[in-house]
Coordinates of C-alpha atoms in Angstrom, one line a residue:
M1 CA 74.3 122.6 84.6
K2 CA 77.2 123.9 86.7
K3 CA 74.7 125.5 89.1
L4 CA 72.9 122.2 89.5
I5 CA 76.1 120.4 90.3
L6 CA 77.2 123.1 92.8
Y7 CA 73.8 123.1 94.5
S8 CA 73.9 119.3 94.8
F9 CA 77.4 119.3 96.2
T10 CA 76.4 122.0 98.8
C11 CA 73.4 120.0 99.9
L12 CA 75.5 116.8 100.1
S13 CA 78.1 118.5 102.2
L14 CA 75.5 120.0 104.6
A15 CA 73.6 116.7 105.0
A16 CA 76.7 114.7 105.6
M17 CA 78.1 117.2 108.1
L18 CA 74.9 117.0 110.1
S19 CA 74.8 113.2 110.0
G20 CA 78.6 112.9 110.8
C21 CA 78.3 114.0 114.4
S22 CA 78.3 111.6 117.4
S23 CA 74.9 110.6 118.7
K24 CA 74.8 113.4 121.3
G25 CA 77.1 115.9 119.6
G26 CA 80.4 117.3 120.8
N27 CA 83.8 115.7 120.7
S28 CA 83.4 113.2 123.5
S29 CA 81.8 109.8 123.8
S30 CA 78.1 109.9 124.8
K31 CA 78.4 106.5 126.4
T32 CA 81.7 106.8 128.4
G33 CA 82.2 110.5 128.6
I34 CA 85.8 110.1 127.5
P35 CA 87.0 112.9 125.1
Y36 CA 87.8 112.0 121.5
A37 CA 91.2 112.7 120.1
D38 CA 91.4 116.2 118.6
R39 CA 94.5 117.5 116.9
K40 CA 93.7 121.0 118.3
S41 CA 93.7 119.8 121.9
K42 CA 96.8 119.8 124.1
K43 CA 95.3 117.3 126.5
N44 CA 95.3 114.2 124.2
Q45 CA 96.7 111.1 125.8
S46 CA 98.3 108.1 124.1
G47 CA 95.6 105.7 123.0
A48 CA 92.9 108.3 122.6
F49 CA 90.0 107.4 120.2
A50 CA 89.8 109.6 117.1
V51 CA 86.4 110.2 115.4
A52 CA 85.8 112.1 112.1
T53 CA 83.1 114.4 113.4
Q54 CA 83.6 116.9 110.5
Y55 CA 83.1 114.4 107.6
K56 CA 81.6 115.9 104.5
R57 CA 80.1 113.7 101.8
A58 CA 80.8 114.6 98.2
P59 CA 81.0 112.9 94.8
G60 CA 84.3 111.8 93.3
P61 CA 85.7 113.5 90.2
G62 CA 83.4 113.3 87.2
L63 CA 80.4 112.0 89.2
I64 CA 77.1 113.5 90.1
P65 CA 74.7 112.3 92.8
I66 CA 71.7 110.1 91.9
E67 CA 69.0 110.0 94.6
G68 CA 67.6 106.5 94.7
G69 CA 64.1 105.2 95.1
V70 CA 61.5 102.8 93.7
L71 CA 61.9 101.5 90.2
V72 CA 59.6 99.2 88.2
V73 CA 62.3 97.4 86.2
G74 CA 61.2 96.9 82.7
G75 CA 58.3 99.3 83.4
S76 CA 59.1 101.6 80.5
A77 CA 59.4 98.8 77.9
I78 CA 57.3 99.2 74.8
E79 CA 56.3 97.1 71.8
V80 CA 57.1 98.5 68.4
P81 CA 55.3 97.2 65.3
G82 CA 57.6 95.0 63.2
V83 CA 60.0 94.5 66.2
E84 CA 60.0 91.4 68.3
P85 CA 58.4 92.1 71.7
N86 CA 60.9 92.8 74.5
I87 CA 60.8 89.4 76.1
Y88 CA 63.9 90.1 78.1
N89 CA 62.2 92.2 80.7
Y90 CA 60.2 91.2 83.8
K91 CA 58.2 94.1 85.3
R92 CA 58.8 94.2 89.0
Q93 CA 59.1 96.8 91.7
V94 CA 62.5 97.2 93.3
T95 CA 64.4 99.8 95.3
V96 CA 67.7 101.3 94.1
P97 CA 69.8 103.0 96.8
S98 CA 71.3 106.4 96.1
F99 CA 74.6 106.4 94.3
Y100 CA 76.9 108.4 92.1
M101 CA 77.3 108.1 88.3
D102 CA 79.5 109.7 85.7
E103 CA 77.9 112.7 84.1
T104 CA 79.2 111.5 80.7
E105 CA 80.5 108.4 79.0
V106 CA 84.3 107.8 79.3
S107 CA 85.9 109.6 76.4
N108 CA 88.9 108.9 74.2
T109 CA 90.9 111.4 76.2
D110 CA 90.1 109.7 79.4
W111 CA 91.3 106.4 78.0
L112 CA 94.5 108.0 76.6
E113 CA 95.2 109.3 80.1
Y114 CA 95.1 105.7 81.3
L115 CA 97.4 104.5 78.6
H116 CA 99.8 107.4 79.2
W117 CA 100.0 106.4 82.9
I118 CA 100.8 102.9 82.0
R119 CA 103.6 103.9 79.5
Y120 CA 105.1 106.4 82.0
N121 CA 105.1 104.0 85.0
Y122 CA 105.9 100.8 83.2
P123 CA 107.8 101.9 80.1
E124 CA 109.3 98.4 79.5
D125 CA 106.1 96.4 80.0
R126 CA 104.7 96.3 76.5
E127 CA 102.3 93.6 77.4
Y128 CA 100.5 95.7 80.0
Y129 CA 100.1 98.6 77.6
Y130 CA 99.0 96.3 74.7
N131 CA 96.4 94.6 76.9
E132 CA 94.7 97.9 77.7
L133 CA 94.7 99.2 74.1
P134 CA 91.1 99.3 72.8
D135 CA 90.4 97.1 69.8
T136 CA 90.3 99.8 67.0
L137 CA 89.7 97.0 64.5
V138 CA 86.0 97.0 65.6
W139 CA 85.5 99.7 63.0
R140 CA 86.4 97.5 60.1
R141 CA 83.7 96.2 57.8
A142 CA 84.1 94.0 54.8
L143 CA 82.0 96.3 52.6
S144 CA 82.6 99.7 54.2
Y145 CA 85.5 102.2 54.0
N146 CA 86.2 102.6 57.8
E147 CA 90.0 102.5 57.8
P148 CA 90.2 106.2 58.8
Y149 CA 88.4 105.4 62.0
V150 CA 90.7 102.4 62.7
D151 CA 93.7 104.7 62.6
N152 CA 92.3 107.9 64.0
Y153 CA 89.2 107.5 66.2
L154 CA 91.1 106.8 69.4
R155 CA 94.0 109.2 69.1
H156 CA 93.2 112.1 66.8
P157 CA 92.2 115.3 68.6
A158 CA 89.2 115.6 66.3
Y159 CA 87.7 112.7 68.4
R160 CA 89.1 113.6 71.8
D161 CA 85.7 114.2 73.4
Y162 CA 84.0 111.2 71.7
P163 CA 83.2 108.1 73.7
V164 CA 85.9 105.4 73.8
V165 CA 84.8 102.2 72.0
G166 CA 86.4 98.8 71.4
V167 CA 86.7 98.4 75.1
S168 CA 85.7 95.0 76.7
W169 CA 83.9 94.7 80.0
E170 CA 87.1 93.4 81.5
Q171 CA 89.1 96.4 80.3
A172 CA 86.4 98.8 81.6
S173 CA 86.5 97.1 85.0
R174 CA 90.3 97.4 85.2
Y175 CA 90.0 101.1 84.3
C176 CA 87.6 101.5 87.2
E177 CA 90.2 100.0 89.6
W178 CA 92.9 102.2 88.2
R179 CA 90.8 105.3 88.4
T180 CA 90.0 104.6 92.0
S181 CA 93.6 104.6 93.1
R182 CA 94.5 107.7 90.9
A183 CA 91.7 109.7 92.3
N184 CA 92.4 108.7 95.9
E185 CA 96.1 109.4 95.4
F186 CA 95.3 112.9 94.0
I187 CA 93.1 113.7 97.0
L188 CA 95.7 112.5 99.5
R189 CA 98.6 114.4 97.9
E190 CA 96.6 117.6 97.5
K191 CA 95.8 117.4 101.2
G192 CA 99.4 116.7 102.1
I193 CA 98.4 113.3 103.7
L194 CA 100.8 111.8 101.2
T195 CA 103.9 113.7 100.0
D196 CA 102.5 116.5 98.0
Y197 CA 103.2 116.8 94.2
K198 CA 105.4 119.9 94.6
T199 CA 107.8 118.1 96.9
L200 CA 107.8 115.0 94.7
A201 CA 108.8 117.2 91.7
G202 CA 111.6 118.7 93.7
G203 CA 110.1 122.2 93.8
N204 CA 109.8 122.5 97.6
T205 CA 113.1 122.5 99.4
G206 CA 112.4 125.0 102.0
R207 CA 112.3 124.7 105.8
N208 CA 110.9 121.3 107.0
N209 CA 111.0 119.9 103.5
N210 CA 113.5 117.6 101.8
A211 CA 112.9 116.7 98.2
T212 CA 115.8 114.3 98.0
A213 CA 114.5 112.4 101.0
A214 CA 111.0 112.3 99.5
A215 CA 112.3 110.8 96.3
T216 CA 114.2 108.1 98.1
Q217 CA 111.4 107.3 100.6
R218 CA 108.6 107.0 98.0
P219 CA 107.5 103.4 97.5
D220 CA 108.8 101.7 94.4
K221 CA 105.3 100.8 93.1
P222 CA 102.5 103.2 92.2
F223 CA 99.9 104.1 94.8
N224 CA 97.2 101.5 95.3
T225 CA 94.2 102.2 97.6
D226 CA 93.9 98.7 99.1
A227 CA 97.6 98.4 99.7
Y228 CA 97.6 101.9 101.3
L229 CA 94.7 101.1 103.6
N230 CA 96.5 97.9 104.7
G231 CA 99.6 99.9 105.6
Q232 CA 101.7 98.7 102.7
Y233 CA 102.3 102.1 101.1
D234 CA 104.5 104.0 103.4
D235 CA 104.5 107.7 102.3
K236 CA 103.4 110.2 105.0
G237 CA 103.1 113.8 104.1
K238 CA 103.3 116.8 106.4
N239 CA 99.5 116.6 107.0
A240 CA 99.3 112.9 107.6
P241 CA 96.9 112.1 110.5
I242 CA 98.5 112.1 114.0
D243 CA 98.8 108.7 115.4
Y244 CA 97.3 108.8 118.9
N245 CA 97.8 105.1 119.4
T246 CA 101.5 105.2 119.7
K247 CA 102.6 103.8 123.0
S248 CA 104.1 106.2 125.5
G249 CA 107.9 106.2 125.0
A250 CA 107.7 104.8 121.5
A251 CA 110.1 106.3 118.9
T252 CA 108.7 109.3 117.1
T253 CA 108.5 109.1 113.4
T254 CA 108.6 112.0 111.0
A255 CA 106.1 112.6 108.3
G256 CA 107.8 111.7 105.0
A257 CA 108.7 114.8 103.2
A258 CA 107.8 117.0 106.2
G259 CA 111.0 115.9 108.0
A260 CA 110.3 118.1 110.9
T261 CA 112.7 118.7 113.7
G262 CA 112.3 119.8 117.2
G263 CA 109.0 119.8 119.3
G264 CA 105.5 120.8 118.4
R265 CA 102.9 119.4 116.1
N266 CA 105.3 118.3 113.4
S267 CA 107.2 116.1 115.8
Q268 CA 104.2 113.9 116.5
P269 CA 104.0 110.4 115.1
R270 CA 102.0 110.0 112.0
R271 CA 99.9 107.2 110.4
N272 CA 98.2 106.4 107.1
A273 CA 94.7 107.7 106.6
T274 CA 92.0 105.1 107.2
L275 CA 88.4 104.6 106.2
E276 CA 87.4 106.0 109.5
D277 CA 88.9 109.3 108.6
G278 CA 86.4 109.7 105.7
V279 CA 89.1 110.8 103.2
I280 CA 89.3 107.7 101.1
M281 CA 86.7 107.5 98.4
Q282 CA 84.7 104.4 97.6
P283 CA 85.8 102.4 94.5
Y284 CA 84.8 103.5 91.0
R285 CA 82.9 100.6 89.3
L286 CA 80.5 99.8 86.6
P287 CA 76.9 100.5 87.5
T288 CA 74.5 97.7 88.1
E289 CA 71.8 97.1 85.6
A290 CA 69.1 98.4 88.0
E291 CA 71.2 101.5 88.8
W292 CA 71.7 102.2 85.1
E293 CA 68.0 101.8 84.2
Y294 CA 66.9 104.0 87.1
A295 CA 69.4 106.7 86.3
A296 CA 68.6 106.7 82.5
L297 CA 64.9 106.9 83.0
G298 CA 65.2 110.0 85.3
L299 CA 61.7 110.0 86.7
I300 CA 62.8 112.4 89.5
G301 CA 61.9 115.3 87.3
N302 CA 58.3 114.0 87.0
T303 CA 57.8 113.3 90.7
E304 CA 56.1 115.3 93.4
Y305 CA 55.3 114.0 96.8
E306 CA 55.8 110.4 95.6
N307 CA 53.4 110.9 92.7
I308 CA 54.8 110.3 89.2
N309 CA 52.7 112.7 87.1
Q310 CA 54.1 111.5 83.7
N311 CA 55.9 108.2 82.8
K312 CA 58.6 108.0 80.2
I313 CA 59.7 105.7 77.4
Y314 CA 63.0 107.5 76.9
P315 CA 65.3 109.6 79.2
W316 CA 63.2 112.6 78.1
N317 CA 59.4 113.3 78.3
G318 CA 57.0 112.6 75.5
L319 CA 56.3 109.6 73.3
G320 CA 58.6 110.5 70.4
V321 CA 62.3 111.0 69.8
S322 CA 62.2 114.6 68.6
S323 CA 62.1 117.8 70.7
A324 CA 58.8 119.5 71.3
K325 CA 60.3 122.8 72.6
K326 CA 59.8 125.8 70.4
K327 CA 63.5 126.6 69.6
T328 CA 64.5 123.0 69.0
R329 CA 61.2 121.6 67.7
G330 CA 61.6 118.5 65.5
M331 CA 65.3 118.0 66.3
I332 CA 66.3 114.5 67.3
Q333 CA 67.2 114.2 71.0
A334 CA 69.8 111.4 70.7
N335 CA 72.3 109.9 68.4
F336 CA 70.8 106.9 66.7
K337 CA 69.8 105.4 63.3
R338 CA 66.4 106.8 62.4
A339 CA 65.8 104.4 59.5
P340 CA 67.8 101.8 57.6
G341 CA 70.7 103.7 56.0
D342 CA 69.8 107.1 57.7
Y343 CA 72.5 107.8 60.3
M344 CA 72.4 111.7 60.4
G345 CA 69.7 113.2 58.2
V346 CA 69.9 115.3 55.0
G347 CA 72.9 117.4 54.0
G348 CA 72.4 121.1 54.9
S349 CA 70.0 120.1 57.7
L350 CA 71.7 117.3 59.7
N351 CA 69.3 116.3 62.4
D352 CA 71.2 114.5 65.1
K353 CA 74.5 116.2 64.1
G354 CA 76.4 112.9 64.1
D355 CA 77.4 110.3 61.5
L356 CA 78.9 107.8 63.9
T357 CA 79.4 108.8 67.5
V358 CA 79.1 112.4 68.9
P359 CA 80.9 114.1 71.8
V360 CA 80.0 112.8 75.3
I361 CA 78.5 116.2 76.1
Q362 CA 75.8 116.7 73.5
Y363 CA 72.0 117.1 73.5
T364 CA 70.1 117.9 76.6
P365 CA 70.9 115.9 79.8
N366 CA 68.1 114.0 81.5
D367 CA 66.6 115.1 84.8
F368 CA 69.5 113.7 86.8
G369 CA 71.9 115.7 84.7
L370 CA 73.3 112.7 82.8
Y371 CA 74.3 113.1 79.1
N372 CA 73.6 110.5 76.4
M373 CA 71.8 107.9 78.4
A374 CA 70.1 107.0 75.2
G375 CA 72.0 106.6 71.9
N376 CA 75.6 107.5 71.0
V377 CA 77.0 104.2 72.4
N378 CA 75.6 101.4 74.4
E379 CA 77.1 101.1 77.8
W380 CA 78.4 98.1 79.8
V381 CA 76.9 97.4 83.2
N382 CA 78.2 95.1 85.9
D383 CA 75.5 92.4 85.7
V384 CA 75.9 88.9 84.3
Y385 CA 73.1 88.4 81.8
R386 CA 70.1 86.2 82.4
T387 CA 66.6 86.6 81.1
G388 CA 65.1 86.0 84.5
T389 CA 67.4 88.2 86.6
F390 CA 64.7 90.4 88.0
T391 CA 62.4 87.5 88.7
D392 CA 64.9 86.0 91.1
A393 CA 67.0 89.0 92.3
D394 CA 66.4 90.7 95.6
A395 CA 64.0 93.6 95.7
F396 CA 66.6 95.9 97.3
N397 CA 69.5 96.8 95.1
P398 CA 69.1 93.8 92.7
Y399 CA 72.2 92.5 91.0
R400 CA 73.4 89.3 89.4
G401 CA 77.2 88.9 89.2
N402 CA 78.6 88.5 92.7
Y403 CA 81.9 86.6 93.0
F404 CA 83.0 87.1 96.6
T405 CA 86.7 87.3 97.1
N406 CA 89.4 87.8 99.8
K407 CA 92.6 89.6 99.4
K408 CA 95.3 86.9 99.4
L409 CA 97.6 87.1 102.4
E410 CA 101.3 87.1 101.9
D411 CA 102.1 87.0 105.6
S412 CA 99.3 85.7 107.9
Q413 CA 101.1 86.9 111.0
S414 CA 101.4 90.5 110.0
G415 CA 98.3 90.6 107.8
K416 CA 100.3 91.8 104.9
I417 CA 98.4 91.2 101.6
A418 CA 100.0 89.7 98.5
L419 CA 100.5 92.2 95.6
D420 CA 101.1 91.5 91.9
K421 CA 103.9 93.1 90.0
Y422 CA 101.8 96.3 89.5
G423 CA 101.1 96.7 93.2
N424 CA 97.5 95.5 93.0
P425 CA 96.1 93.0 95.5
I426 CA 95.9 89.4 94.5
K427 CA 92.3 88.1 95.0
E428 CA 91.2 84.6 95.9
N429 CA 87.9 82.9 96.6
A430 CA 86.2 84.0 99.8
Y431 CA 86.7 81.4 102.6
S432 CA 83.3 81.7 104.2
G433 CA 79.9 83.4 104.0
R434 CA 80.0 84.4 107.7
K435 CA 82.5 85.6 110.2
Q436 CA 84.7 82.7 111.2
T437 CA 85.6 81.9 114.8
W438 CA 89.2 82.7 115.7
A439 CA 90.1 79.0 115.7
E440 CA 88.5 78.5 112.2
K441 CA 90.3 81.5 110.9
Q442 CA 93.7 80.3 112.2
A443 CA 93.1 76.8 110.7
Q444 CA 92.0 78.3 107.4
T445 CA 95.1 80.6 107.3
K446 CA 97.5 77.8 108.0
R447 CA 95.9 75.7 105.3
A448 CA 96.1 78.6 102.9
D449 CA 99.7 79.2 103.8
S450 CA 100.6 75.5 103.2
I451 CA 99.3 75.7 99.6
S452 CA 100.3 79.3 98.8
K453 CA 102.8 78.0 96.2
S454 CA 100.1 76.0 94.4
T455 CA 99.4 76.9 90.8
D456 CA 95.7 76.3 91.4
P457 CA 94.2 79.8 92.3
Q458 CA 91.2 78.1 93.9
G459 CA 93.2 75.6 95.9
A460 CA 92.9 77.5 99.1
T461 CA 89.1 77.0 99.2
A462 CA 88.7 73.8 97.2
S463 CA 87.8 71.7 100.2
T464 CA 85.3 74.1 101.7
S465 CA 81.5 73.9 101.1
Y466 CA 81.1 77.7 100.7
Q467 CA 80.4 78.8 97.1
A468 CA 82.1 82.1 96.4
D469 CA 80.8 82.4 92.9
Q470 CA 77.1 83.4 93.1
R471 CA 76.6 84.3 89.4
G472 CA 74.6 81.1 88.9
Y473 CA 72.5 81.5 92.1
R474 CA 68.8 80.5 91.4
D475 CA 69.8 80.2 87.8
R476 CA 67.1 78.0 86.3
Q477 CA 67.8 79.4 82.8
N478 CA 71.5 78.4 82.7
T479 CA 70.7 74.9 83.9
L480 CA 68.2 74.5 81.1
L481 CA 70.6 75.8 78.5
N482 CA 73.3 73.5 79.7
D483 CA 71.0 70.5 79.4
E484 CA 70.2 71.5 75.8
G485 CA 73.8 72.0 75.0
V486 CA 73.4 75.8 74.3
T487 CA 76.3 77.9 75.5
L488 CA 75.4 81.4 74.2
V489 CA 74.6 82.6 77.8
N490 CA 77.0 81.8 80.5
D491 CA 78.7 83.4 83.5
K492 CA 80.8 85.7 81.3
S493 CA 77.8 87.1 79.4
R494 CA 77.5 90.8 80.5
V495 CA 74.7 93.2 79.9
Y496 CA 74.9 96.4 77.9
K497 CA 72.1 99.0 77.6
G498 CA 71.1 102.3 76.0
G499 CA 71.2 102.0 72.3
S500 CA 73.9 103.4 70.0
W501 CA 74.5 105.4 66.8
N502 CA 73.9 102.2 64.9
D503 CA 70.6 101.2 66.6
M504 CA 67.0 102.0 65.9
A505 CA 65.0 104.0 68.4
Y506 CA 63.6 100.8 70.0
W507 CA 66.9 100.2 71.8
L508 CA 66.9 103.7 73.3
N509 CA 64.4 102.6 75.8
P510 CA 66.1 102.2 79.2
A511 CA 64.4 98.8 79.8
T512 CA 65.9 97.1 76.8
R513 CA 68.9 94.9 77.4
R514 CA 71.4 92.9 75.4
F515 CA 74.5 90.9 76.2
M516 CA 78.0 90.2 74.9
Q517 CA 80.9 88.2 76.3
Q518 CA 83.0 90.1 78.8
D519 CA 86.2 89.8 76.8
E520 CA 84.6 91.0 73.5
S521 CA 84.2 94.6 72.3
S522 CA 82.3 96.6 69.7
A523 CA 82.3 100.0 67.9
E524 CA 78.8 100.5 69.4
V525 CA 79.6 99.8 73.1
G526 CA 81.3 102.2 75.6
F527 CA 80.8 102.7 79.3
R528 CA 80.6 105.1 82.3
C529 CA 81.5 104.5 85.9
A530 CA 79.5 104.6 89.1
M531 CA 80.3 104.8 92.8
T532 CA 78.4 103.7 95.9
M533 CA 77.0 106.5 98.1
L534 CA 77.4 106.0 101.8
G535 CA 75.2 107.3 104.6
A536 CA 71.7 108.9 104.3
P537 CA 70.0 108.4 100.9
E538 CA 68.4 111.8 100.7
I539 CA 70.6 114.3 98.8
S540 CA 68.8 117.6 99.1
T541 CA 66.5 118.5 101.9
A542 CA 65.6 121.9 100.5
G543 CA 61.8 122.5 100.4
K544 CA 61.0 119.0 101.8
R545 CA 59.1 118.1 104.8
S546 CA 61.0 116.6 107.7
F547 CA 60.8 116.0 111.4
K548 CA 62.6 118.5 113.6
N549 CA 65.3 116.8 115.6
P550 CA 66.0 118.2 119.1
P551 CA 69.1 120.5 119.3
Q552 CA 72.3 118.6 120.0
K553 CA 73.6 119.0 123.5
P554 CA 76.6 117.7 125.4
Y555 CA 75.8 114.4 127.2
R556 CA 75.4 114.7 130.9
V557 CA 75.4 112.0 133.5
S558 CA 72.9 112.3 136.4
R559 CA 74.7 111.6 139.6
G560 CA 71.7 111.7 141.9
K561 CA 71.6 113.0 145.4

């Protein structure tokens, strides 16, 4: 498994490096001839344009790459005798772009790390900590002795590698946001773009470093990716990017903890890293339903030259749930309920090795390298539930659940965004579905400023005709339900998939889908995160046919005679 991940990572890096160059190669513009800014060059002028020509694409911590492609959503659905036919699927061909997905479900240890961070950074804020606690009471049953799980499942080391449960869709989404900022902060501090961890801890007081200064200059709120990208987290380490846009004669700023003196590289003005630098990762998020189904099915292992030689019902090959391999023949390949009352098999020969959940790394991963994409726990996905989602959704990257927002401005003149007490951006409804003219933007900004003290969070866009909430777009079902007075399905109904330790094999099929309100939780539902992949969709080019591109040469202008 480690070899597979290393191989994928190497291919990713190579492909991204090749695609990251300018259109004609080199470190100068192919259209103007002007050299790009280069930290190694001694000829850089103020105002030089910097380009990340050495960008290398790679997955974030815990993720593995999933090469996208065509998927027939609902195509693997089956009918089981005695079970109501799966009326919740509409078979339709769609395309899922390449993306990243967690190798495993989020575990109890992962969630305890989240809780530890909250307790350490906000020791007096008991409400924040309480709101992020999983509901351990999901284990309670009126006629079952489950109290040991109520008290121990989340925290006891015996369950440290088991999937976290009792987490609502809302909590899972907040975890994704938190994880994004923590992972980005770690990358920036390890690279020295932010003050490095050693200096923050006071362990580096040598030349050009001042631990006391670093402690006093560090922002009073924890790092947040959006605030940092907007220039509202001022912490520049010794390797912060050089600011080539500083006007000639402007005051030189030192780099946070670097505190360099004298001339040379360390005396140059610094800036925050930007998206253009290629250092900041995309946000962690819950996968879309189409992404999850595509990744769970894992048909890439059965595909050659666009021909799928064998379809699947489950994340593994074959029509059954037991292994056909000689060494593991007859063993169950996922954690589920084989029959009413049979959760783990016979004593002395336990089949699926689990009574309730099992560790997040157990059984054989599917052809994408993902563990437990069937059984163990169901998993939240990002979509709002509707029976007709795939009838109406776009054929490319289908998804229902868009609620378009803007980051609320605190100061429209400087572009400073409003942050809550935890340093996270405050969101408000998007103003428009297109780029506004400058005059429209100024008018909208003035109007938003005039009602910024309003208690109505939608007041800033109340008079516009633009509909930011697209969850009900083309939603014939919800209109019908409302007319009949049925409210079981609404805009807070979220999809979960995959089957659990308490489900029959029918629900292990990746096409099956159920829903629950986004503020509810269950002992049978956990989650894993995903991340958007940018750039070329192909992950590995090894052994594949491709056109040969001409060698990259410096751009030359023909001056004529």
